[in-house]
PDB file of C-alpha atoms in Angstrom:
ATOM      1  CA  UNK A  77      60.400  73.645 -23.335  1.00  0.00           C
ATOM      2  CA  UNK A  78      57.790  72.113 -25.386  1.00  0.00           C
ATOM      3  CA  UNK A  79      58.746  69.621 -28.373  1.00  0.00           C
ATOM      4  CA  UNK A  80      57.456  70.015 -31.990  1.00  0.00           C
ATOM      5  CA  UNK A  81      54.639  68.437 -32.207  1.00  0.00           C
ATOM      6  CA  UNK A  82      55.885  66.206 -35.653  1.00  0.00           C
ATOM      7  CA  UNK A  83      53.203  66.927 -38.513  1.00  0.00           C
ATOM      8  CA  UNK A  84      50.965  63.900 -39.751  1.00  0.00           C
ATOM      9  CA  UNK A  85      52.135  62.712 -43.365  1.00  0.00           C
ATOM     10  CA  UNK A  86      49.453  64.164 -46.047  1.00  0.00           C
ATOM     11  CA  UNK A  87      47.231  61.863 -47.426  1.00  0.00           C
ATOM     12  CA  UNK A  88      48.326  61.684 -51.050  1.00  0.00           C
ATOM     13  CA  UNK A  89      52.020  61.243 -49.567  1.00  0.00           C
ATOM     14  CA  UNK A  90      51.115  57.773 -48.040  1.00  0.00           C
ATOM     15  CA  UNK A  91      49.568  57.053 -50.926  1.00  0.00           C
ATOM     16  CA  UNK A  92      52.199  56.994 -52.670  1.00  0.00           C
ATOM     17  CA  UNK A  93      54.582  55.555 -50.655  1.00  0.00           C
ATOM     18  CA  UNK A  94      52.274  52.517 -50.804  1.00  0.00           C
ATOM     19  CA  UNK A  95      52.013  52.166 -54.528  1.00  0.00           C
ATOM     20  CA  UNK A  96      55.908  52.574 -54.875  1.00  0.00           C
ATOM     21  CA  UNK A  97      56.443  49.877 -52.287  1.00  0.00           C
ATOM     22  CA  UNK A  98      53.701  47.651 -53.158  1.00  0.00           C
ATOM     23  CA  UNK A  99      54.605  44.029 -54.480  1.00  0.00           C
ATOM     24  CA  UNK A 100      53.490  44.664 -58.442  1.00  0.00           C
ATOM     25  CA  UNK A 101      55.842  48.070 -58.292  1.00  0.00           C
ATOM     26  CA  UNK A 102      59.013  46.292 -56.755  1.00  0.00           C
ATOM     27  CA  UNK A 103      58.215  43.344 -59.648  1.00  0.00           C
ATOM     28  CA  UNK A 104      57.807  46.245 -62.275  1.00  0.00           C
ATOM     29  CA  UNK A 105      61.330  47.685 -60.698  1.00  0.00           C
ATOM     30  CA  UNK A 106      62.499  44.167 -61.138  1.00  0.00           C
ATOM     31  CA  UNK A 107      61.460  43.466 -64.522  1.00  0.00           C
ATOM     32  CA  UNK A 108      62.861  47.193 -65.543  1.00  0.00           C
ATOM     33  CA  UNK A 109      66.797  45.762 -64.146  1.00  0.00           C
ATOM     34  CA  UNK A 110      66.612  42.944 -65.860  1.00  0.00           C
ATOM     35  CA  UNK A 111      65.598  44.131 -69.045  1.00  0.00           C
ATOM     36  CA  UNK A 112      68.461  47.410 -68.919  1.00  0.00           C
ATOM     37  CA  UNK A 113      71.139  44.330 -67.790  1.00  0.00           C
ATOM     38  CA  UNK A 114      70.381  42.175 -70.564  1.00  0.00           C
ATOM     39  CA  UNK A 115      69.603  44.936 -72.947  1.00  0.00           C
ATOM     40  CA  UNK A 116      73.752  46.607 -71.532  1.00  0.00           C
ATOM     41  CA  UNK A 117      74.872  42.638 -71.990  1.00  0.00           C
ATOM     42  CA  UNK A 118      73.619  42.618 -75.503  1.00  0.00           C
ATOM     43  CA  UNK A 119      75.403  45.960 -76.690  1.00  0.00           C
ATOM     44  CA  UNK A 120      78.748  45.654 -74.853  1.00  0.00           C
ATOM     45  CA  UNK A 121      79.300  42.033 -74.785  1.00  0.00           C
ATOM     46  CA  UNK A 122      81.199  41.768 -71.374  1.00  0.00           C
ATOM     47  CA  UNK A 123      82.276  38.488 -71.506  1.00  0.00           C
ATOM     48  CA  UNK A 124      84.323  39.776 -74.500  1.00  0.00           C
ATOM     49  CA  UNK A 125      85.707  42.062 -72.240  1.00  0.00           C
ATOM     50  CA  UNK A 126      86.135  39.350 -69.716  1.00  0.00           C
ATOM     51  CA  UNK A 127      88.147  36.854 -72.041  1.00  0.00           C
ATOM     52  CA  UNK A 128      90.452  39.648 -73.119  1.00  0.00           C
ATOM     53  CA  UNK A 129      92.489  39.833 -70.173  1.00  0.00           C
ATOM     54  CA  UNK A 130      93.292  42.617 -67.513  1.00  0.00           C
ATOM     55  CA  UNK A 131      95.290  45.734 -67.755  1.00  0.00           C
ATOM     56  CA  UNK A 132      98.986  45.118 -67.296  1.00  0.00           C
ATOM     57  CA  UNK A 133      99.198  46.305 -64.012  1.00  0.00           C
ATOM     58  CA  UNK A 134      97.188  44.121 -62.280  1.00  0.00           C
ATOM     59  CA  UNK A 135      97.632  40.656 -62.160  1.00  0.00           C
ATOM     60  CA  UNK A 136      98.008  38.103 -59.450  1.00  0.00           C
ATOM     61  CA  UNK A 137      95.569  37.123 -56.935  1.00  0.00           C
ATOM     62  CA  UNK A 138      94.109  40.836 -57.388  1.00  0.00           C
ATOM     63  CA  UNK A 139      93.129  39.935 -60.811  1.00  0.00           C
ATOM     64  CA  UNK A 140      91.184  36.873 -59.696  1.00  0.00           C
ATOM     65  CA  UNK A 141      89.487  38.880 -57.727  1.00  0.00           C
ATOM     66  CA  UNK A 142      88.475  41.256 -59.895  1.00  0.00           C
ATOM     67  CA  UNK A 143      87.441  39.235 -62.216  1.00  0.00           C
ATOM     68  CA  UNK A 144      85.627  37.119 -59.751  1.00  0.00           C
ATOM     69  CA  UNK A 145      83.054  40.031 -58.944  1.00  0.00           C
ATOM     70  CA  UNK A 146      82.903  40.815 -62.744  1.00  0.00           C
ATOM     71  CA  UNK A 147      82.019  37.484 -63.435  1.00  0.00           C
ATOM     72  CA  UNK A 148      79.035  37.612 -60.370  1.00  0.00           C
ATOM     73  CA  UNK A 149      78.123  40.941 -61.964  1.00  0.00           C
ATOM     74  CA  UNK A 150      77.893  39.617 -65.726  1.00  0.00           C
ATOM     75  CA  UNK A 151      75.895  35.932 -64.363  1.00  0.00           C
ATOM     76  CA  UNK A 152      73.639  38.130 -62.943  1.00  0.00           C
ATOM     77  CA  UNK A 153      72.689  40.393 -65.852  1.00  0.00           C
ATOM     78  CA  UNK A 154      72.365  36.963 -67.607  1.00  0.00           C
ATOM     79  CA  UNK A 155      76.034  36.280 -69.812  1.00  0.00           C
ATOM     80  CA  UNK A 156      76.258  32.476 -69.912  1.00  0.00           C
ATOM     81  CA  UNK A 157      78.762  30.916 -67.370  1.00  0.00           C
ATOM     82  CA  UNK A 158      79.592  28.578 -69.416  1.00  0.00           C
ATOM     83  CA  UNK A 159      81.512  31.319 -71.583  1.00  0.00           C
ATOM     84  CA  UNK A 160      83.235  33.032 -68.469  1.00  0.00           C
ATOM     85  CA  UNK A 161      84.252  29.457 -67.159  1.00  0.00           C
ATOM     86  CA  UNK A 162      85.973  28.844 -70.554  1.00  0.00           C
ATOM     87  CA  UNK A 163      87.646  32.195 -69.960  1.00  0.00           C
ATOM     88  CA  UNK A 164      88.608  32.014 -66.544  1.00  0.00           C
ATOM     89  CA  UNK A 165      90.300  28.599 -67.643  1.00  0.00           C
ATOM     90  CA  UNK A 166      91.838  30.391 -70.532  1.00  0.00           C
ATOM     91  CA  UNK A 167      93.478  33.471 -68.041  1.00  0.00           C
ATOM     92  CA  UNK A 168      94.093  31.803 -64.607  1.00  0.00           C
ATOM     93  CA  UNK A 169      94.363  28.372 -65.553  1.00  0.00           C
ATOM     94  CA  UNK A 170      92.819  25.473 -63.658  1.00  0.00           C
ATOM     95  CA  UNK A 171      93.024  26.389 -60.075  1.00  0.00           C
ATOM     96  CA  UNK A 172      92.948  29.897 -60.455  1.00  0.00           C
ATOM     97  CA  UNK A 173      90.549  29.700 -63.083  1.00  0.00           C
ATOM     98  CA  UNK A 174      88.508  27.703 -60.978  1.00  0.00           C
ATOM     99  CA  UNK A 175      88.514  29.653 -57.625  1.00  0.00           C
ATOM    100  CA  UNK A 176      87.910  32.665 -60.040  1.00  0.00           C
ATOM    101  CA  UNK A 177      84.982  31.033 -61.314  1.00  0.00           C
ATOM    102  CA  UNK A 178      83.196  29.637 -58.042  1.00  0.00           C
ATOM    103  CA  UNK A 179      83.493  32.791 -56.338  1.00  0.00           C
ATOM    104  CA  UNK A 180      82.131  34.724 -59.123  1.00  0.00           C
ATOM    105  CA  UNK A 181      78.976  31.766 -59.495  1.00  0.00           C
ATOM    106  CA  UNK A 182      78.239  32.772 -55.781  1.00  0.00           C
ATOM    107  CA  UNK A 183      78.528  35.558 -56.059  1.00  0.00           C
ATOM    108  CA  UNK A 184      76.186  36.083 -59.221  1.00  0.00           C
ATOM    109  CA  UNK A 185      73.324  33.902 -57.506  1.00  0.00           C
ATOM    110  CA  UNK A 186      73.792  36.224 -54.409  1.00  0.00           C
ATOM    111  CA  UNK A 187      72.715  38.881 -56.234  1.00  0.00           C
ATOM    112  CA  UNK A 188      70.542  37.649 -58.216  1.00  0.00           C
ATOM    113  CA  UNK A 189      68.760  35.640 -55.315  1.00  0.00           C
ATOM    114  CA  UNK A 190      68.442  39.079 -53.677  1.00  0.00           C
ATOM    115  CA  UNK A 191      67.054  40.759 -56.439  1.00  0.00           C
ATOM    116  CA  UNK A 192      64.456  38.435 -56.728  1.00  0.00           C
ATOM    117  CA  UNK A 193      63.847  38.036 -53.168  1.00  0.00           C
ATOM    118  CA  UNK A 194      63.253  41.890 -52.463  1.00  0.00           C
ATOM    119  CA  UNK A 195      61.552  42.892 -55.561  1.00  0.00           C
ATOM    120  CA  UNK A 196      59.810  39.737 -56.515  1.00  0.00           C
ATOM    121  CA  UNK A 197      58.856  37.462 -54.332  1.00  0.00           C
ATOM    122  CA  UNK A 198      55.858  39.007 -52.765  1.00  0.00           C
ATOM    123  CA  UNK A 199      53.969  39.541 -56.106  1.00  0.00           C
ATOM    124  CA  UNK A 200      54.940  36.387 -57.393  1.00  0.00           C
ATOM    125  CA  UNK A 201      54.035  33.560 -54.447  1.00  0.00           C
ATOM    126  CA  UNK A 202      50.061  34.129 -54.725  1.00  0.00           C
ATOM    127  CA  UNK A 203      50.336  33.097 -58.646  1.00  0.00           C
ATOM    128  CA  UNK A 204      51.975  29.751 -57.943  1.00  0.00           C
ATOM    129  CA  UNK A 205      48.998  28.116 -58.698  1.00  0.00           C
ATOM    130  CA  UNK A 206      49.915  25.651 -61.460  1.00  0.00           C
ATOM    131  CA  UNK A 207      50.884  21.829 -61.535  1.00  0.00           C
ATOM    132  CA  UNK A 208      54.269  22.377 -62.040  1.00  0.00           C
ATOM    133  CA  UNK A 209      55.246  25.586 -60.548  1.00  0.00           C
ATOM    134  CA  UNK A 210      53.594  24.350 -56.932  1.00  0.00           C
ATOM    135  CA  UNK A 211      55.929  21.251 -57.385  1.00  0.00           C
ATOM    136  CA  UNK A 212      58.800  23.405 -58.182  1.00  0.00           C
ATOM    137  CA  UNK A 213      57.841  25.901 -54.912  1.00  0.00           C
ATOM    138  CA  UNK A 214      57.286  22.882 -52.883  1.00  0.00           C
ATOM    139  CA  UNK A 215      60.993  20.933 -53.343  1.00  0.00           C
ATOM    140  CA  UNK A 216      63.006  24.237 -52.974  1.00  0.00           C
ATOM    141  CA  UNK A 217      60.711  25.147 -49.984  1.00  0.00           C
ATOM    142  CA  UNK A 218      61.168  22.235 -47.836  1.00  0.00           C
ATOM    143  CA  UNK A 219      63.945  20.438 -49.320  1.00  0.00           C
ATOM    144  CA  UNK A 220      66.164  23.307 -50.429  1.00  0.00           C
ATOM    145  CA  UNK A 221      69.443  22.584 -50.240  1.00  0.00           C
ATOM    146  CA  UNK A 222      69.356  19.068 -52.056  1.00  0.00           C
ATOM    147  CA  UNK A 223      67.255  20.241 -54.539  1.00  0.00           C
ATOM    148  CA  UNK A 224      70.087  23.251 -55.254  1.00  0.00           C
ATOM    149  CA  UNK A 225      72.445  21.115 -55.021  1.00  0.00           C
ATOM    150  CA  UNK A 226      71.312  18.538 -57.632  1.00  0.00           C
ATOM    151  CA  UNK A 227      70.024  21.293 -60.100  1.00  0.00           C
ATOM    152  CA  UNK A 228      73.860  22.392 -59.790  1.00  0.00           C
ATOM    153  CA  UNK A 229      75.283  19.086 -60.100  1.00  0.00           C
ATOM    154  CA  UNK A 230      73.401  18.107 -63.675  1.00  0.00           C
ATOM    155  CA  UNK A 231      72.738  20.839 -65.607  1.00  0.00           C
ATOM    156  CA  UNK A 232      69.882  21.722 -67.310  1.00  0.00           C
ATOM    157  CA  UNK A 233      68.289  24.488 -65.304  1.00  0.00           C
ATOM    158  CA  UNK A 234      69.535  27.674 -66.319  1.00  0.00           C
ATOM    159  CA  UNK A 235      71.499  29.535 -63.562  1.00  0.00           C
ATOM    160  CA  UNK A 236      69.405  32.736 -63.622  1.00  0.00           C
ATOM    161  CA  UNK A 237      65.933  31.034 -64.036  1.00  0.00           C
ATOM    162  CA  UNK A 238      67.164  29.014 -60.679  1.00  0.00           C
ATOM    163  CA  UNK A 239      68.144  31.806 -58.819  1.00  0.00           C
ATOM    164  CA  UNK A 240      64.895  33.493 -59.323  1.00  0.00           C
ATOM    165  CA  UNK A 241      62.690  30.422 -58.643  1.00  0.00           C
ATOM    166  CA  UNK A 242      64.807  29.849 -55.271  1.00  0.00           C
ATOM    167  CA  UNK A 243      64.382  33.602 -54.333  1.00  0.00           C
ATOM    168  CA  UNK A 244      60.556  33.335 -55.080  1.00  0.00           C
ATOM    169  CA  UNK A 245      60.181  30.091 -52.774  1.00  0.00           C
ATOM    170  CA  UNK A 246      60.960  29.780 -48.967  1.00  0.00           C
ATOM    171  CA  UNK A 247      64.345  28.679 -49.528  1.00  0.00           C
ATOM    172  CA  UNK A 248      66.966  30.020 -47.022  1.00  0.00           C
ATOM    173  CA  UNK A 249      70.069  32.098 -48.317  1.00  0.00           C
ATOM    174  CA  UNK A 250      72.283  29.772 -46.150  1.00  0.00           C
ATOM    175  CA  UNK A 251      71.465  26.958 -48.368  1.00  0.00           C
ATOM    176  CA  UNK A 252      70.971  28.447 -51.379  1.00  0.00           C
ATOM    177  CA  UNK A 253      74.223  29.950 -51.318  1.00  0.00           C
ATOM    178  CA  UNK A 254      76.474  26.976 -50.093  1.00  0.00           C
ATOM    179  CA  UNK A 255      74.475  24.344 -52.238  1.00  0.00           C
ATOM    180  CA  UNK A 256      75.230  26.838 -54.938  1.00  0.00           C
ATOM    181  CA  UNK A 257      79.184  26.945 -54.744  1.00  0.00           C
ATOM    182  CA  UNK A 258      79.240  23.103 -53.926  1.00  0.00           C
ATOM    183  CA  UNK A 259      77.192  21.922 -56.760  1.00  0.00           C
ATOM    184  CA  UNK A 260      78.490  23.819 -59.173  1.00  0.00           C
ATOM    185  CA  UNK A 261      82.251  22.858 -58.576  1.00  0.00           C
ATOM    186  CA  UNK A 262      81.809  19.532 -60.833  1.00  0.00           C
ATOM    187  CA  UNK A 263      81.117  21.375 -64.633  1.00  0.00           C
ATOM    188  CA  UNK A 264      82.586  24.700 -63.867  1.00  0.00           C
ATOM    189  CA  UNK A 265      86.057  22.962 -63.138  1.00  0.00           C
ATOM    190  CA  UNK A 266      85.121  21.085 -66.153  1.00  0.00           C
ATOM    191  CA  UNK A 267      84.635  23.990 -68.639  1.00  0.00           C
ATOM    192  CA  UNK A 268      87.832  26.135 -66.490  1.00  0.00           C
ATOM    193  CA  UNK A 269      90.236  23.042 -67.497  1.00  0.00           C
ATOM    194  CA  UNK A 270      88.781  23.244 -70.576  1.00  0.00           C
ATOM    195  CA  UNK A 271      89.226  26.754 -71.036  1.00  0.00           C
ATOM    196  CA  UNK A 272      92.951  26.346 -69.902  1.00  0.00           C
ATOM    197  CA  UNK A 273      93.531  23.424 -72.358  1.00  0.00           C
ATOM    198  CA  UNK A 274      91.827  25.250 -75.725  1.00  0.00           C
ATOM    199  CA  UNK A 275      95.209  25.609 -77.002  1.00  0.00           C
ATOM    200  CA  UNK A 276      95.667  21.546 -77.828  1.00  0.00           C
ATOM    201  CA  UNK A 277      91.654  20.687 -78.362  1.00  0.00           C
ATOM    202  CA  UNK A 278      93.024  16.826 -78.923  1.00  0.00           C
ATOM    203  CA  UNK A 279      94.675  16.517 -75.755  1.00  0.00           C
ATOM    204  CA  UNK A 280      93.727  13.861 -73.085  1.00  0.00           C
ATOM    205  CA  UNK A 281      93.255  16.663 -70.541  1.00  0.00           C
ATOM    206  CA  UNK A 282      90.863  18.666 -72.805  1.00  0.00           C
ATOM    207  CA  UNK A 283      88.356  15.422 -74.431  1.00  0.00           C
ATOM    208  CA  UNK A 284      88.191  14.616 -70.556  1.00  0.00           C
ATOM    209  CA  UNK A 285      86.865  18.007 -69.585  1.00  0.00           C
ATOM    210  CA  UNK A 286      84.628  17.912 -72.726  1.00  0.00           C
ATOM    211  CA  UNK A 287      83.937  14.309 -72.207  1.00  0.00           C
ATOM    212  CA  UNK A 288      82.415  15.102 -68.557  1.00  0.00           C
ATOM    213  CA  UNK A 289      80.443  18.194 -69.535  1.00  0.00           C
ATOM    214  CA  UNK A 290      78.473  16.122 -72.198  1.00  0.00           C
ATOM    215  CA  UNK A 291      77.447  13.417 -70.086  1.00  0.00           C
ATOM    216  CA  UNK A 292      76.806  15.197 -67.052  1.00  0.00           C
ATOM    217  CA  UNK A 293      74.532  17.105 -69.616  1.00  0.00           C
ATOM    218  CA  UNK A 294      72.807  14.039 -71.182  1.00  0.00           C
ATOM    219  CA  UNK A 295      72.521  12.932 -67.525  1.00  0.00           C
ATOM    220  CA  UNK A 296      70.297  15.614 -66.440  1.00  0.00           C
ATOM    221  CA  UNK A 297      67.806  15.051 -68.929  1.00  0.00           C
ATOM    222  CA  UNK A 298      67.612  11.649 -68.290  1.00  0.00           C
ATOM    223  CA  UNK A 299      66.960  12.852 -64.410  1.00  0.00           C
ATOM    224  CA  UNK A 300      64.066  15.374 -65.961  1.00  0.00           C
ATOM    225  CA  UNK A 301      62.225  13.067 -68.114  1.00  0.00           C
ATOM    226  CA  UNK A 302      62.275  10.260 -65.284  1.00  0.00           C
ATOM    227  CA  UNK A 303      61.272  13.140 -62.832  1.00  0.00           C
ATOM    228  CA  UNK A 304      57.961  14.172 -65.388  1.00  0.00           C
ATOM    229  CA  UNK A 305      55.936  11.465 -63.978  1.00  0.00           C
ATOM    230  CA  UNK A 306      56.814  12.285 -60.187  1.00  0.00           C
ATOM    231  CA  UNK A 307      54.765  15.684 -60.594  1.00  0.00           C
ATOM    232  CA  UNK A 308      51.879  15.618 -59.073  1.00  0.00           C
ATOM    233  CA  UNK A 309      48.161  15.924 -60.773  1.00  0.00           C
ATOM    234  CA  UNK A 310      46.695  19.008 -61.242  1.00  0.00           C
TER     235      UNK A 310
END
Protein backbone atom coordinates (compact mmCIF):
# COMPACT_ATOMS: atom_id res chain seq x y z
CA UNK A 1 0.00 0.00 0.00
CA UNK A 2 1.10 3.33 -1.03
CA UNK A 3 0.88 6.42 1.50
CA UNK A 4 -0.83 9.78 0.65
CA UNK A 5 1.39 11.69 -0.74
CA UNK A 6 0.61 14.94 1.94
CA UNK A 7 -0.34 18.09 -0.33
CA UNK A 8 2.13 21.19 -0.31
CA UNK A 9 0.54 24.20 1.74
CA UNK A 10 -0.84 26.91 -0.95
CA UNK A 11 1.01 29.83 -1.32
CA UNK A 12 -1.29 32.49 0.11
CA UNK A 13 -1.71 29.98 3.20
CA UNK A 14 2.02 30.44 4.23
CA UNK A 15 1.62 33.73 3.71
CA UNK A 16 -0.39 34.17 6.11
CA UNK A 17 0.75 32.13 8.63
CA UNK A 18 3.85 34.36 8.46
CA UNK A 19 2.19 37.70 8.89
CA UNK A 20 0.07 36.30 11.89
CA UNK A 21 3.21 35.00 13.53
CA UNK A 22 5.51 37.68 12.64
CA UNK A 23 7.04 39.86 15.57
CA UNK A 24 4.89 43.34 14.77
CA UNK A 25 1.51 40.95 14.77
CA UNK A 26 2.30 39.13 18.18
CA UNK A 27 3.21 43.01 19.52
CA UNK A 28 -0.15 44.21 17.87
CA UNK A 29 -1.82 40.95 19.76
CA UNK A 30 0.00 42.25 22.74
CA UNK A 31 -0.89 45.75 22.69
CA UNK A 32 -4.74 44.57 21.86
CA UNK A 33 -4.60 42.44 25.72
CA UNK A 34 -3.40 45.05 27.36
CA UNK A 35 -5.57 47.63 26.23
CA UNK A 36 -9.09 45.11 26.72
CA UNK A 37 -7.36 44.34 30.51
CA UNK A 38 -6.99 47.79 31.43
CA UNK A 39 -9.96 48.98 29.52
CA UNK A 40 -12.15 45.53 31.81
CA UNK A 41 -9.99 47.04 35.01
CA UNK A 42 -11.35 50.46 34.41
CA UNK A 43 -15.18 49.42 34.14
CA UNK A 44 -15.36 46.71 36.83
CA UNK A 45 -12.93 47.87 39.31
CA UNK A 46 -11.68 44.39 40.61
CA UNK A 47 -9.82 45.38 43.35
CA UNK A 48 -13.25 46.56 44.66
CA UNK A 49 -14.26 43.24 44.24
CA UNK A 50 -11.10 42.04 45.81
CA UNK A 51 -11.40 44.17 49.14
CA UNK A 52 -14.98 43.06 49.58
CA UNK A 53 -14.37 39.75 50.80
CA UNK A 54 -15.29 36.12 49.58
CA UNK A 55 -18.52 34.31 49.49
CA UNK A 56 -19.38 32.73 52.81
CA UNK A 57 -18.55 29.44 51.93
CA UNK A 58 -15.18 29.65 51.30
CA UNK A 59 -12.78 30.75 53.60
CA UNK A 60 -9.61 29.36 55.02
CA UNK A 61 -6.51 28.61 53.28
CA UNK A 62 -8.84 28.09 50.05
CA UNK A 63 -9.63 31.67 50.16
CA UNK A 64 -5.98 32.72 50.16
CA UNK A 65 -5.66 30.95 47.41
CA UNK A 66 -8.13 32.21 45.50
CA UNK A 67 -7.49 35.34 46.06
CA UNK A 68 -3.85 34.84 45.48
CA UNK A 69 -4.45 34.02 41.64
CA UNK A 70 -7.02 36.93 41.52
CA UNK A 71 -4.60 39.17 42.75
CA UNK A 72 -1.77 37.74 39.88
CA UNK A 73 -4.67 38.10 37.45
CA UNK A 74 -5.66 41.84 38.45
CA UNK A 75 -1.40 42.95 38.72
CA UNK A 76 -1.28 41.78 35.47
CA UNK A 77 -4.10 43.68 33.76
CA UNK A 78 -2.43 46.62 35.63
CA UNK A 79 -4.67 47.28 39.28
CA UNK A 80 -2.06 48.78 41.61
CA UNK A 81 -0.60 46.31 44.24
CA UNK A 82 -0.36 48.61 46.48
CA UNK A 83 -4.33 48.57 46.76
CA UNK A 84 -4.61 44.64 46.84
CA UNK A 85 -1.73 44.56 49.53
CA UNK A 86 -3.85 46.95 51.68
CA UNK A 87 -6.67 44.48 51.10
CA UNK A 88 -5.09 41.34 51.59
CA UNK A 89 -3.91 42.94 55.02
CA UNK A 90 -7.43 44.03 55.61
CA UNK A 91 -9.01 40.10 54.93
CA UNK A 92 -6.19 37.66 55.97
CA UNK A 93 -4.32 39.70 58.23
CA UNK A 94 -0.54 39.87 58.37
CA UNK A 95 0.66 36.45 57.60
CA UNK A 96 -2.07 35.41 55.61
CA UNK A 97 -2.34 38.61 54.07
CA UNK A 98 1.11 38.45 53.27
CA UNK A 99 1.51 34.89 51.79
CA UNK A 100 -1.73 35.95 49.88
CA UNK A 101 -0.01 38.79 48.55
CA UNK A 102 3.54 37.32 47.49
CA UNK A 103 2.04 34.55 45.76
CA UNK A 104 -0.30 36.63 43.89
CA UNK A 105 2.97 39.34 43.01
CA UNK A 106 4.57 36.14 41.40
CA UNK A 107 2.27 35.16 40.11
CA UNK A 108 1.16 38.50 38.27
CA UNK A 109 4.88 39.05 36.95
CA UNK A 110 4.68 35.38 35.66
CA UNK A 111 2.21 36.27 33.50
CA UNK A 112 2.94 39.25 32.65
CA UNK A 113 6.73 38.33 31.98
CA UNK A 114 5.25 35.73 29.59
CA UNK A 115 3.11 37.91 27.84
CA UNK A 116 5.74 40.08 27.05
CA UNK A 117 8.22 37.52 26.35
CA UNK A 118 6.05 35.64 23.62
CA UNK A 119 4.36 38.49 22.03
CA UNK A 120 6.86 41.21 22.49
CA UNK A 121 10.10 40.67 22.73
CA UNK A 122 11.09 39.93 19.22
CA UNK A 123 9.68 43.23 17.77
CA UNK A 124 10.87 45.17 20.49
CA UNK A 125 14.90 44.19 20.99
CA UNK A 126 16.01 45.75 17.45
CA UNK A 127 14.52 49.31 18.72
CA UNK A 128 16.64 49.40 21.86
CA UNK A 129 18.67 51.84 20.43
CA UNK A 130 18.57 54.75 22.89
CA UNK A 131 20.90 55.95 25.84
CA UNK A 132 18.81 54.83 28.36
CA UNK A 133 16.87 51.94 27.18
CA UNK A 134 20.43 50.07 26.10
CA UNK A 135 21.46 50.75 29.80
CA UNK A 136 18.25 49.44 31.04
CA UNK A 137 18.62 46.11 28.46
CA UNK A 138 22.15 45.84 29.47
CA UNK A 139 21.75 45.54 33.65
CA UNK A 140 18.71 43.14 33.40
CA UNK A 141 20.63 41.19 30.66
CA UNK A 142 23.72 40.38 32.41
CA UNK A 143 23.06 41.24 35.87
CA UNK A 144 19.43 40.16 36.21
CA UNK A 145 18.68 39.00 39.28
CA UNK A 146 20.29 41.94 41.39
CA UNK A 147 18.97 44.36 39.31
CA UNK A 148 15.20 42.66 40.02
CA UNK A 149 15.89 42.38 43.12
CA UNK A 150 16.82 46.01 43.95
CA UNK A 151 14.02 47.48 41.64
CA UNK A 152 11.78 45.29 44.13
CA UNK A 153 13.41 46.30 47.19
CA UNK A 154 12.97 50.39 46.62
CA UNK A 155 10.22 51.18 44.77
CA UNK A 156 9.85 53.36 42.13
CA UNK A 157 9.60 51.22 39.04
CA UNK A 158 6.21 50.32 38.39
CA UNK A 159 5.53 46.53 38.62
CA UNK A 160 4.05 46.13 35.12
CA UNK A 161 6.53 48.51 33.28
CA UNK A 162 9.30 46.03 35.03
CA UNK A 163 7.87 43.00 34.04
CA UNK A 164 7.74 44.02 30.49
CA UNK A 165 11.26 45.53 30.33
CA UNK A 166 12.62 42.13 31.99
CA UNK A 167 10.58 40.03 29.42
CA UNK A 168 11.98 42.25 26.53
CA UNK A 169 15.75 41.77 27.77
CA UNK A 170 17.71 38.42 28.14
CA UNK A 171 16.79 38.00 31.59
CA UNK A 172 16.07 34.36 32.69
CA UNK A 173 12.55 33.40 34.21
CA UNK A 174 14.49 31.65 37.08
CA UNK A 175 15.67 34.93 38.25
CA UNK A 176 13.16 37.04 37.36
CA UNK A 177 10.73 35.12 39.18
CA UNK A 178 12.62 34.40 42.54
CA UNK A 179 14.20 38.00 42.64
CA UNK A 180 10.61 38.96 42.18
CA UNK A 181 8.97 37.21 45.33
CA UNK A 182 12.18 38.03 47.44
CA UNK A 183 12.36 41.65 46.76
CA UNK A 184 9.13 42.40 47.04
CA UNK A 185 8.57 40.82 50.59
CA UNK A 186 9.95 44.18 52.36
CA UNK A 187 6.83 46.88 51.21
CA UNK A 188 4.22 44.36 50.45
CA UNK A 189 4.41 43.08 54.18
CA UNK A 190 4.53 46.69 54.83
CA UNK A 191 1.28 47.80 53.09
CA UNK A 192 -0.46 43.92 54.25
CA UNK A 193 0.23 45.04 58.08
CA UNK A 194 -0.98 48.09 57.13
CA UNK A 195 -3.96 46.91 55.58
CA UNK A 196 -4.62 44.67 58.72
CA UNK A 197 -4.07 47.64 61.13
CA UNK A 198 -6.51 50.38 59.11
CA UNK A 199 -8.89 49.98 61.82
CA UNK A 200 -6.58 52.09 64.58
CA UNK A 201 -4.56 54.44 61.84
CA UNK A 202 -2.63 55.90 65.20
CA UNK A 203 -1.38 52.74 66.35
CA UNK A 204 2.40 51.94 66.75
CA UNK A 205 1.94 48.91 64.49
CA UNK A 206 0.26 50.93 61.67
CA UNK A 207 2.79 54.55 61.64
CA UNK A 208 5.55 51.71 61.50
CA UNK A 209 4.17 50.08 58.39
CA UNK A 210 3.48 53.60 56.98
CA UNK A 211 6.67 54.87 58.38
CA UNK A 212 8.71 52.11 56.26
CA UNK A 213 6.77 52.48 53.02
CA UNK A 214 7.65 56.28 52.89
CA UNK A 215 11.20 55.99 53.32
CA UNK A 216 11.82 53.02 51.44
CA UNK A 217 10.00 55.28 48.81
CA UNK A 218 12.10 58.47 49.30
CA UNK A 219 15.01 55.98 49.26
CA UNK A 220 14.59 54.89 45.80
CA UNK A 221 14.69 58.15 44.37
CA UNK A 222 17.59 59.04 46.05
CA UNK A 223 19.10 55.60 44.38
CA UNK A 224 17.65 57.02 40.78
CA UNK A 225 18.93 60.44 40.82
CA UNK A 226 22.48 59.18 42.11
CA UNK A 227 22.14 56.40 39.38
CA UNK A 228 21.40 59.41 36.39
CA UNK A 229 24.98 60.10 36.09
CA UNK A 230 26.08 56.28 35.90
CA UNK A 231 24.25 56.07 32.36
CA UNK A 232 26.33 55.97 29.85
CA UNK A 233 26.75 58.71 26.84
CA UNK A 234 24.87 58.46 23.96
Amino acid sequence: MFEPVPRPASPLAVRCTRVLLSPWSRLSLLVLVLATAAALVLLYEPQRLLSGGFPAQLGGAAAVMLFGVAYGACTAAFVPRPLLNLAAGALFGSQAGLVSAIAGTVVGAGISFTLGRLLGQDALRPLLKGRWLKAADTQLSTHGFRSMLAIRLFPGVPFAAANYCAAVSRMGYVPFLLATGLGSIPNTAAYVVAGSRAGSPTSPVFLIAMGFIVVTGLGAAAVAWRKRHRLPSS
